[in-house]
Coordinates of N, CA and C and ligand atoms in Angstrom, one line a residue:
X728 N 236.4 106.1 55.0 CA 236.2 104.7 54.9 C 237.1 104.1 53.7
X729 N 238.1 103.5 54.2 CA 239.4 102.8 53.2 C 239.1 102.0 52.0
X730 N 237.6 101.3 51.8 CA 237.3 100.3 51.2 C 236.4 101.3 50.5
X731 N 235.7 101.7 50.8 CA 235.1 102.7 49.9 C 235.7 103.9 48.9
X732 N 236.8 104.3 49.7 CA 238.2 105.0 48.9 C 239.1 104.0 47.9
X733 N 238.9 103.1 47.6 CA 239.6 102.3 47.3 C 238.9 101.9 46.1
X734 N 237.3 101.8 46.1 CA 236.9 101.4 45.2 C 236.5 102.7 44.5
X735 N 236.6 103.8 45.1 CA 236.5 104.8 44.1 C 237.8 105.1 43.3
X736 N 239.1 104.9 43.7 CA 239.9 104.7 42.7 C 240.3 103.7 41.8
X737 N 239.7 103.0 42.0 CA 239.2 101.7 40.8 C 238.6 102.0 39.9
X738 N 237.3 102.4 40.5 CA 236.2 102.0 39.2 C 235.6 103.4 39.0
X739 N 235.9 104.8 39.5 CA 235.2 105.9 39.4 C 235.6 106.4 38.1
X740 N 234.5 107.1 37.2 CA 235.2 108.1 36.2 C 234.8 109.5 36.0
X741 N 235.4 110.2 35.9 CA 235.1 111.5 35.4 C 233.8 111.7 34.0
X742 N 233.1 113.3 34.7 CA 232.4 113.5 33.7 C 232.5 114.7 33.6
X743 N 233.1 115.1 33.1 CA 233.6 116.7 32.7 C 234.7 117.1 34.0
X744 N 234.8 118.4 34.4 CA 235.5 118.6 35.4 C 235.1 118.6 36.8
X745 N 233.8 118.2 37.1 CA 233.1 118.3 38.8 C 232.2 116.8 38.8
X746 N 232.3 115.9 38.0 CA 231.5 115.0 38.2 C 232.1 113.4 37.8
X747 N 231.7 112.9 39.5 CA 232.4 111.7 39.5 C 231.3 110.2 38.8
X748 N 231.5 109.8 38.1 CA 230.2 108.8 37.8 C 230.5 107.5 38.8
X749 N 230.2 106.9 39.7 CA 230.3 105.9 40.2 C 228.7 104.7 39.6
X750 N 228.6 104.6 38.7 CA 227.4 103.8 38.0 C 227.6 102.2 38.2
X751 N 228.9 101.6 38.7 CA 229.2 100.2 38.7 C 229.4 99.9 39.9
X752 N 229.1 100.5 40.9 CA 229.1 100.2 42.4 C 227.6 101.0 43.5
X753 N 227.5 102.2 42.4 CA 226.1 103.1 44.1 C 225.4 103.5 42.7
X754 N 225.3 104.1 42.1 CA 224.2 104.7 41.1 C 223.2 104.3 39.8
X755 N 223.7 103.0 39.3 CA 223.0 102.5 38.2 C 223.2 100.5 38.8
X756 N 224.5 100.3 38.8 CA 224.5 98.7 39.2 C 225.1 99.0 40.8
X757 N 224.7 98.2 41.7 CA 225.1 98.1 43.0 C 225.3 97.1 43.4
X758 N 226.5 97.4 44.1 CA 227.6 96.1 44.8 C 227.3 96.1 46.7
X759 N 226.0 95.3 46.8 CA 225.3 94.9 47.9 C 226.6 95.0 49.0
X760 N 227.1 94.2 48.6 CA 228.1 93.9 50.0 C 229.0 95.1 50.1
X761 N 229.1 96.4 49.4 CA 230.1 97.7 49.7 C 228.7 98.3 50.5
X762 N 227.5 98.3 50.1 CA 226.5 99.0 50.8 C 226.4 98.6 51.9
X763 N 226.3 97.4 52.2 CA 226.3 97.1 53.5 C 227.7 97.4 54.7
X764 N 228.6 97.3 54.0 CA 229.7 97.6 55.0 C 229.9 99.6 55.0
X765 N 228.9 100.0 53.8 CA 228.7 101.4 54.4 C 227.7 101.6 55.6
X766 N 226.6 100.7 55.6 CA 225.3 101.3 56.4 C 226.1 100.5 58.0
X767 N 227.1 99.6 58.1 CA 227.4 99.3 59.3 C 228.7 100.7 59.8
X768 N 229.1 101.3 58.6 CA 229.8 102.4 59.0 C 228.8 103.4 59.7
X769 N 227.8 104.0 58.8 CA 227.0 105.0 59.2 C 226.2 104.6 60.4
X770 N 226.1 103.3 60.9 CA 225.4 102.6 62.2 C 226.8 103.0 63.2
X771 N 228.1 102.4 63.3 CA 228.6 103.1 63.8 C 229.1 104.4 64.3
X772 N 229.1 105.3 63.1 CA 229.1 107.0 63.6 C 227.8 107.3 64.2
X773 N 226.5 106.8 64.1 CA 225.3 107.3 64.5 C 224.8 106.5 66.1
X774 N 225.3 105.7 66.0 CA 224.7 104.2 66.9 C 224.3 105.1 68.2
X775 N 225.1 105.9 68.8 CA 224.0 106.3 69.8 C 223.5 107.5 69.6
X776 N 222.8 108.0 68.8 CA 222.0 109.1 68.6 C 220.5 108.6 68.1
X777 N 220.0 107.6 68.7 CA 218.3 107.4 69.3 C 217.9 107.6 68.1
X778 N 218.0 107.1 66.9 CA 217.9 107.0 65.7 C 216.7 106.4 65.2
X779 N 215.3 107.0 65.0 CA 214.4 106.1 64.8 C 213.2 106.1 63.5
X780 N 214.1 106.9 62.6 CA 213.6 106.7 61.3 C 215.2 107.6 60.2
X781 N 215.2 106.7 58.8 CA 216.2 107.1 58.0 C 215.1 107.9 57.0
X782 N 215.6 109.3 56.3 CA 215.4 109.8 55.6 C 216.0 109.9 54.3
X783 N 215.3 109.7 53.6 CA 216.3 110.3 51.9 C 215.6 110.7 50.9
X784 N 216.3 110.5 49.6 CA 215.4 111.1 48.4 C 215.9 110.1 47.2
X785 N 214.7 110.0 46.5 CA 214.7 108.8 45.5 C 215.6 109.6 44.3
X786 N 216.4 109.0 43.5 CA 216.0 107.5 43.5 C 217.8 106.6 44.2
X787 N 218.8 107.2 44.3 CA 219.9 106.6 44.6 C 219.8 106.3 45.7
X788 N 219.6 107.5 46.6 CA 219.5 107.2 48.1 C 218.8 106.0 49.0
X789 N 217.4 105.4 48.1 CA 217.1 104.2 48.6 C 217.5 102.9 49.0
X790 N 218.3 102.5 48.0 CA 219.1 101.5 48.7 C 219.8 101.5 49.7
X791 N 220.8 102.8 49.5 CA 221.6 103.0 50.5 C 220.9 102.8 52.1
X792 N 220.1 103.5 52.0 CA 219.2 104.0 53.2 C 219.0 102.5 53.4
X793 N 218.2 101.8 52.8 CA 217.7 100.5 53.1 C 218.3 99.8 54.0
X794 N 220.1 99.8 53.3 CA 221.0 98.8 54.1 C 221.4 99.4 55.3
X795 N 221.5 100.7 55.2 CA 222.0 101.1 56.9 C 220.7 101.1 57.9
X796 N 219.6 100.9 57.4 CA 218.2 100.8 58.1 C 218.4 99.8 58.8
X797 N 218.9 98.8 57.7 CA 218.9 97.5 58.6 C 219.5 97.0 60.1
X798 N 221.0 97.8 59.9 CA 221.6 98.0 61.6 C 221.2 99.0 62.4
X799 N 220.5 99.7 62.0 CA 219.3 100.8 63.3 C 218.3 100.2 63.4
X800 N 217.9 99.1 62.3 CA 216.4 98.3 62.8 C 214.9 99.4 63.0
X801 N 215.1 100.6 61.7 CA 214.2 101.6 61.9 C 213.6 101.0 60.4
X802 N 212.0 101.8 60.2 CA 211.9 102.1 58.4 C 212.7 103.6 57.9
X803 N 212.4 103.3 56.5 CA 213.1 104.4 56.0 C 211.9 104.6 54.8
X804 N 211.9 106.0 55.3 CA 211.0 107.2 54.7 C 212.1 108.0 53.4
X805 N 211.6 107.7 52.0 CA 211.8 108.1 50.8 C 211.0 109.4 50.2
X806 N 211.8 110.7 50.2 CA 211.1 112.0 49.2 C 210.4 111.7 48.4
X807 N 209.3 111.6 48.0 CA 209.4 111.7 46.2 C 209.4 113.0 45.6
X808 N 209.6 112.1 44.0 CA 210.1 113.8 43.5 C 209.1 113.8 42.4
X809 N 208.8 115.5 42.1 CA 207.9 115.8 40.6 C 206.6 115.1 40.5
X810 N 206.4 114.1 39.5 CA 204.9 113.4 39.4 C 204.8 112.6 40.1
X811 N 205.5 112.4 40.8 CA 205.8 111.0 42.0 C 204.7 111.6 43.1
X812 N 205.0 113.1 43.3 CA 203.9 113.8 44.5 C 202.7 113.6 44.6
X813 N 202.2 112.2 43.6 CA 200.9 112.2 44.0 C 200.5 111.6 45.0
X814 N 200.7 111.6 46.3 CA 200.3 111.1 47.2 C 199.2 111.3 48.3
X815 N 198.7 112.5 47.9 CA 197.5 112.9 49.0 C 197.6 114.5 49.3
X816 N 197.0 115.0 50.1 CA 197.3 116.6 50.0 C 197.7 116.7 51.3
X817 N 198.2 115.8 51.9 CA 198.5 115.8 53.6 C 200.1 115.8 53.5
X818 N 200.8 116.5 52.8 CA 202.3 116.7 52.6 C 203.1 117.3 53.2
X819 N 204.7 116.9 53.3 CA 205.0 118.5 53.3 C 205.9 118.6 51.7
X820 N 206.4 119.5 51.2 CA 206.7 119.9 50.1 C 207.5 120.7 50.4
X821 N 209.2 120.8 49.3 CA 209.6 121.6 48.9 C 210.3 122.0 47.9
X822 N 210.7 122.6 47.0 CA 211.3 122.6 46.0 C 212.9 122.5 45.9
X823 N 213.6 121.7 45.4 CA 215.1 121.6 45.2 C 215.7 121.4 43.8
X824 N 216.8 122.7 44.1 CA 217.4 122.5 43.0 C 218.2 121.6 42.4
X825 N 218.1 121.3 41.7 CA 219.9 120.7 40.9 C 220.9 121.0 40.2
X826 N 222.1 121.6 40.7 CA 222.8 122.2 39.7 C 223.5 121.5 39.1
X827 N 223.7 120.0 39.4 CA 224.3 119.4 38.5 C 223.6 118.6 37.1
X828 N 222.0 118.8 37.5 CA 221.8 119.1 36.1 C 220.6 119.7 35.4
X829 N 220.7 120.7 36.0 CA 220.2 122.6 36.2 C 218.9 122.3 35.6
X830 N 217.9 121.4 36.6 CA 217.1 121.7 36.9 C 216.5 121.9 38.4
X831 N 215.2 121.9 38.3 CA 214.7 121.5 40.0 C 213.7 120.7 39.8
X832 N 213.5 120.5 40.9 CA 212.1 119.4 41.5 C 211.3 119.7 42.6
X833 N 210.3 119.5 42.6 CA 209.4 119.5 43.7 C 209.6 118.1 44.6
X834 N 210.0 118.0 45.8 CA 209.6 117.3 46.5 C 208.9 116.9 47.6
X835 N 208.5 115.9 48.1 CA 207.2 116.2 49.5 C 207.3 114.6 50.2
X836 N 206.7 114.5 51.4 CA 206.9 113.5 52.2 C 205.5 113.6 52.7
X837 N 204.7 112.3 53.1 CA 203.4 112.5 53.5 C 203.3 112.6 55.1
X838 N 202.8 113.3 55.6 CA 202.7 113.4 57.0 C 202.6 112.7 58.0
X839 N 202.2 111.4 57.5 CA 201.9 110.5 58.3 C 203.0 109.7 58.4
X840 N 203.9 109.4 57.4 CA 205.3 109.4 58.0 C 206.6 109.9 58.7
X841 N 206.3 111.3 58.5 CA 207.5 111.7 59.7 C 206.8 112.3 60.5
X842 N 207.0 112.9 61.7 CA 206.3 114.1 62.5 C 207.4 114.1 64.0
X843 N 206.5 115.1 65.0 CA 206.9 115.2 65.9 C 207.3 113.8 66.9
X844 N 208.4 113.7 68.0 CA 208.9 112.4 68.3 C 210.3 111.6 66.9
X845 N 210.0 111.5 65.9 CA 211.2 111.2 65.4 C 212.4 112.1 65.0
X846 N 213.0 111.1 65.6 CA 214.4 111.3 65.4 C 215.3 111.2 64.3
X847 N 215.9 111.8 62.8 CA 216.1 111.9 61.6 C 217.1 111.4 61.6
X848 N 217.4 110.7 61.0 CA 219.0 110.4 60.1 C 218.9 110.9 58.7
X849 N 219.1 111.6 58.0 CA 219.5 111.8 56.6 C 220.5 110.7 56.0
X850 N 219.7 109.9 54.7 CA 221.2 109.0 54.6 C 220.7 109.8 52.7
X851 N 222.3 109.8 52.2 CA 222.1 109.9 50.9 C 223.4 109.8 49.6
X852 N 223.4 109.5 48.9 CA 224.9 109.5 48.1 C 225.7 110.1 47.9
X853 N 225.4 111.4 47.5 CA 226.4 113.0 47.3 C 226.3 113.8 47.7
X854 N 226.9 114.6 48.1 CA 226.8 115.9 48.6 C 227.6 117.0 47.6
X855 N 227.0 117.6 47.0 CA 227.5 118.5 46.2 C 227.6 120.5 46.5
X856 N 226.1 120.5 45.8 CA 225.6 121.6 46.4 C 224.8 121.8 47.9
X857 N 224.3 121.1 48.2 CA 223.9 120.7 49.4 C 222.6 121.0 49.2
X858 N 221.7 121.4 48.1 CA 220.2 121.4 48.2 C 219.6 120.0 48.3
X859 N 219.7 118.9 48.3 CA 218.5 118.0 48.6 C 218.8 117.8 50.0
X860 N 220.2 118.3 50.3 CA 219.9 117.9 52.2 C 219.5 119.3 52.8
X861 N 219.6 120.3 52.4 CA 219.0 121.4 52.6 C 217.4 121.3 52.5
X862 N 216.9 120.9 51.5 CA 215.5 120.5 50.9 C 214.9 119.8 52.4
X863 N 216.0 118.5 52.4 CA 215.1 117.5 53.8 C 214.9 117.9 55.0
X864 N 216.2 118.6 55.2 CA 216.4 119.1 56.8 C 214.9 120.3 56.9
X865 N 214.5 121.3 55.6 CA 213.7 121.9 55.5 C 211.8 121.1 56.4
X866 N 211.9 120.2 55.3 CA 210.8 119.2 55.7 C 211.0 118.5 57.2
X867 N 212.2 118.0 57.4 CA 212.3 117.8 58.9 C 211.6 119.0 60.2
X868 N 211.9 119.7 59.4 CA 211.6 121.2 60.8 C 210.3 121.4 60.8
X869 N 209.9 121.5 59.2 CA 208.6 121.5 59.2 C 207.4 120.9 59.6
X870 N 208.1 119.8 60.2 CA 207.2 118.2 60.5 C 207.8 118.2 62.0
X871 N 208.6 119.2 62.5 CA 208.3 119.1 64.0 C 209.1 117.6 64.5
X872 N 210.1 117.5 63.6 CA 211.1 116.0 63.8 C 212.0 116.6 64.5
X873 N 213.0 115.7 65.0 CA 214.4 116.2 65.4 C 214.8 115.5 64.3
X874 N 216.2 116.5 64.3 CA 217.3 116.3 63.0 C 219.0 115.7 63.6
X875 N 218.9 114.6 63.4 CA 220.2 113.7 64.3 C 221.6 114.3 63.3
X876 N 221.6 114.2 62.0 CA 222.6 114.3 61.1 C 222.4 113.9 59.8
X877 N 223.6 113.7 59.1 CA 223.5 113.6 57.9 C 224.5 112.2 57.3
X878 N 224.3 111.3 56.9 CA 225.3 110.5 56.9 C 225.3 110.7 55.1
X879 N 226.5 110.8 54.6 CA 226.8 110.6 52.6 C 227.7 110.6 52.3
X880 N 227.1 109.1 51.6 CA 228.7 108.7 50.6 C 229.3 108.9 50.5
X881 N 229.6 109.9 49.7 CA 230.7 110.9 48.6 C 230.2 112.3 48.7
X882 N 231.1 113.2 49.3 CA 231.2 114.4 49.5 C 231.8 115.1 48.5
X883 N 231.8 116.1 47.4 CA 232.7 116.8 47.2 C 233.1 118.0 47.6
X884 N 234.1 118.0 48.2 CA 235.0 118.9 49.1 C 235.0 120.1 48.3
X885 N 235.2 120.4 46.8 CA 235.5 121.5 46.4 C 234.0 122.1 45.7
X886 N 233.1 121.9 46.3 CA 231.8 122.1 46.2 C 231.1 122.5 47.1
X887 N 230.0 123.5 47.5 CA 230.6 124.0 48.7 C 229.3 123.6 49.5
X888 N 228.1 122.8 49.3 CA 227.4 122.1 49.6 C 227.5 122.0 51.5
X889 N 228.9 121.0 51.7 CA 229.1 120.6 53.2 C 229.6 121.8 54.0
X890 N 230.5 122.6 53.6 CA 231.0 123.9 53.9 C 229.6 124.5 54.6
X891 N 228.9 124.8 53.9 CA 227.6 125.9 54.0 C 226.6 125.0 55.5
X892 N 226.8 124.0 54.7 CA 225.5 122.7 56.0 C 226.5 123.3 57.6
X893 N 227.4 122.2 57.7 CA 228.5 122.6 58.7 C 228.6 124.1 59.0
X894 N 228.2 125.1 58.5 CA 228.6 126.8 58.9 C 227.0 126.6 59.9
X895 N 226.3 126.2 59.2 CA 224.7 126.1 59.9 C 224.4 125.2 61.3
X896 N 225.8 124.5 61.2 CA 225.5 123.7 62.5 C 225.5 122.1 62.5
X897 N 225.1 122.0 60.8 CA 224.7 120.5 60.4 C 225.8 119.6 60.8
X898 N 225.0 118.6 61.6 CA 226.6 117.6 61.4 C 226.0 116.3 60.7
X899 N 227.9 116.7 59.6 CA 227.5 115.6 58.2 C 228.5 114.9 58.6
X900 N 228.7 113.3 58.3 CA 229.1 112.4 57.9 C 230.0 112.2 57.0
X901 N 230.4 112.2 56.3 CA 230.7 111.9 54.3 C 231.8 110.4 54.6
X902 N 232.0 109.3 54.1 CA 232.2 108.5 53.8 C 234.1 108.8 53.4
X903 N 233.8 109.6 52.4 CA 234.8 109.8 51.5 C 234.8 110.8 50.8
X904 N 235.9 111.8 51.3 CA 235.3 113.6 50.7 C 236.5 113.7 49.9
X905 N 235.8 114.0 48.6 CA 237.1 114.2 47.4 C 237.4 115.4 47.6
X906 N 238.7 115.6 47.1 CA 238.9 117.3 47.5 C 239.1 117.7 45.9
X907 N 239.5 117.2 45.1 CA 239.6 117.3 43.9 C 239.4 116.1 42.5
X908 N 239.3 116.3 41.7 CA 239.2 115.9 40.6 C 240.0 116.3 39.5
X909 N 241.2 116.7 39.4 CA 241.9 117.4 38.1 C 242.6 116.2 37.6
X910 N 242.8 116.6 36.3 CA 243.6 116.2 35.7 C 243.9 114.5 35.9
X911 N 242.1 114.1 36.2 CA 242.4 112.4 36.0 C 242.1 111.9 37.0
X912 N 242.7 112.8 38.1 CA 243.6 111.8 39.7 C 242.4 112.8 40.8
X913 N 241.8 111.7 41.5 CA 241.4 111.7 42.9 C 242.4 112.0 43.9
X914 N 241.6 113.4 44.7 CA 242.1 113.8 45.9 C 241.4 113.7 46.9
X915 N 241.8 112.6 47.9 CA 240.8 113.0 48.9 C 241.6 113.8 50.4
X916 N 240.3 114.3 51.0 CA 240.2 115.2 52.2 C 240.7 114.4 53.3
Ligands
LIG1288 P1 223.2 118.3 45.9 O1 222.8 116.8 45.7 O2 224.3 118.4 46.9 O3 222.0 119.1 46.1 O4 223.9 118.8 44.6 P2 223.5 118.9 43.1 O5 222.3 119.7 43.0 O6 224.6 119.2 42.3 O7 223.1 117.3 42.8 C1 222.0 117.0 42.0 C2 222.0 115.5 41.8 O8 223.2 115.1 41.2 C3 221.7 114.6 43.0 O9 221.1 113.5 42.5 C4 223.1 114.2 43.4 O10 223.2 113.1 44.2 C5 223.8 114.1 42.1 N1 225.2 114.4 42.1 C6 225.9 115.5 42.4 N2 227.2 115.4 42.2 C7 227.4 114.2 41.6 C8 228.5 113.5 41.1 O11 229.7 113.9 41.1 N3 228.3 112.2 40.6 C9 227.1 111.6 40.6 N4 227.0 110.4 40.2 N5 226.0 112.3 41.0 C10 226.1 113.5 41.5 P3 219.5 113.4 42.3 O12 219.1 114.5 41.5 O13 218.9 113.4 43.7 O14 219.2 112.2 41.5 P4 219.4 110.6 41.7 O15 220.6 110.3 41.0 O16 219.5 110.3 43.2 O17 218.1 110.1 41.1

């Protein structure tokens, strides 16, 4: 997506050698009108795959999710994570790691919003290691959903997250897959 590549060479910065901070457009302040011309992208790549609920995990992926919900005209069902799980004992639950910032979390979804009959979209910001879409798709199966795909932001290519999903069969999406980060300058895939 050209506009979304475009703004990542603008306003993206480095945070050591594997981490892109986008905080002034998807992660801290958000620029409504790039979200939206993403969720009409991810409506396009998905539009006929019977789409009838978005999945994700708090806290970035909400919004996103929100605005592509809007051109599938489904709700969108949110993870929580850690003490957030207080929701009832009627869960499903899994644990995910983070290696980008080496911890994990417990996450869970209450039963009475996903189950058998829906149809899943994964929508989410990054893809790195691939454990929170590993995490979801887990909870998907477990809840007797179908799993349509994966639609995210920013992939990083030299991370082996999408590699591993895709060997499994997953079909992902990515927006905009960096292949590198050295020495200042964005590569994309
Ligand atoms: P994964 O998301 O593929 O499982 O990989 P990883 O474990 O490395 O990512 C953990 C968290 O860090 C995720 O956010 C993910 O979205 C975020 N992340 C990964 N790489 C980058 C990056 O290069 N830049 C930015 N800005 N974030 C990255 P999270 O723990 O779910 O938290 P939240 O930010 O959604 O609250």
């Amino acid at each position: 997506m050209e506009l979304l590549k475009k703004r990542i060479l603008e306003d993206a910065e480095f945070v050591g050698k594997d981490v892109l901070k986008v905080d002034m457009f998807l992660n801290h302040q958000i620029d409504v009108n790039l979200l939206d011309q993403i969720g009409k992208e991810f409506y396009r790549r998905f539009a006929d795959d019977k789409v009838s609920k978005i999945l994700t995990i708090e806290a970035s992926g909400i919004g996103i999710a929100c605005m592509t919900a809007r051109y599938f005209n489904v709700p969108v069902v949110f993870a929580k994570k850690g003490q957030n799980c207080n929701i009832g004992d009627d869960v499903y639950m899994t644990e995910i790691a983070s290696f980008t910032k080496g911890t994990s979390a417990c996450v869970c979804v209450s039963k009475k919003y996903v189950g058998p009959g829906d149809r899943i979209l994964i929508i989410d910001d990054f893809l790195a290691h691939g454990s929170a879409l590993s995490g979801l798709i887990e909870i998907i199966n477990e809840a007797a959903a179908d799993f349509v795909g994966a639609g995210i932001v920013i992939e990083k290519g030299f991370q082996p997250g999408g590699k591993l999903l895709r060997e499994r069969g997953v079909r992902v999406e990515s927006l905009a897959l960096v292949e590198s980060i050295g020495d200042g300058k964005i590569t994309f895939g």
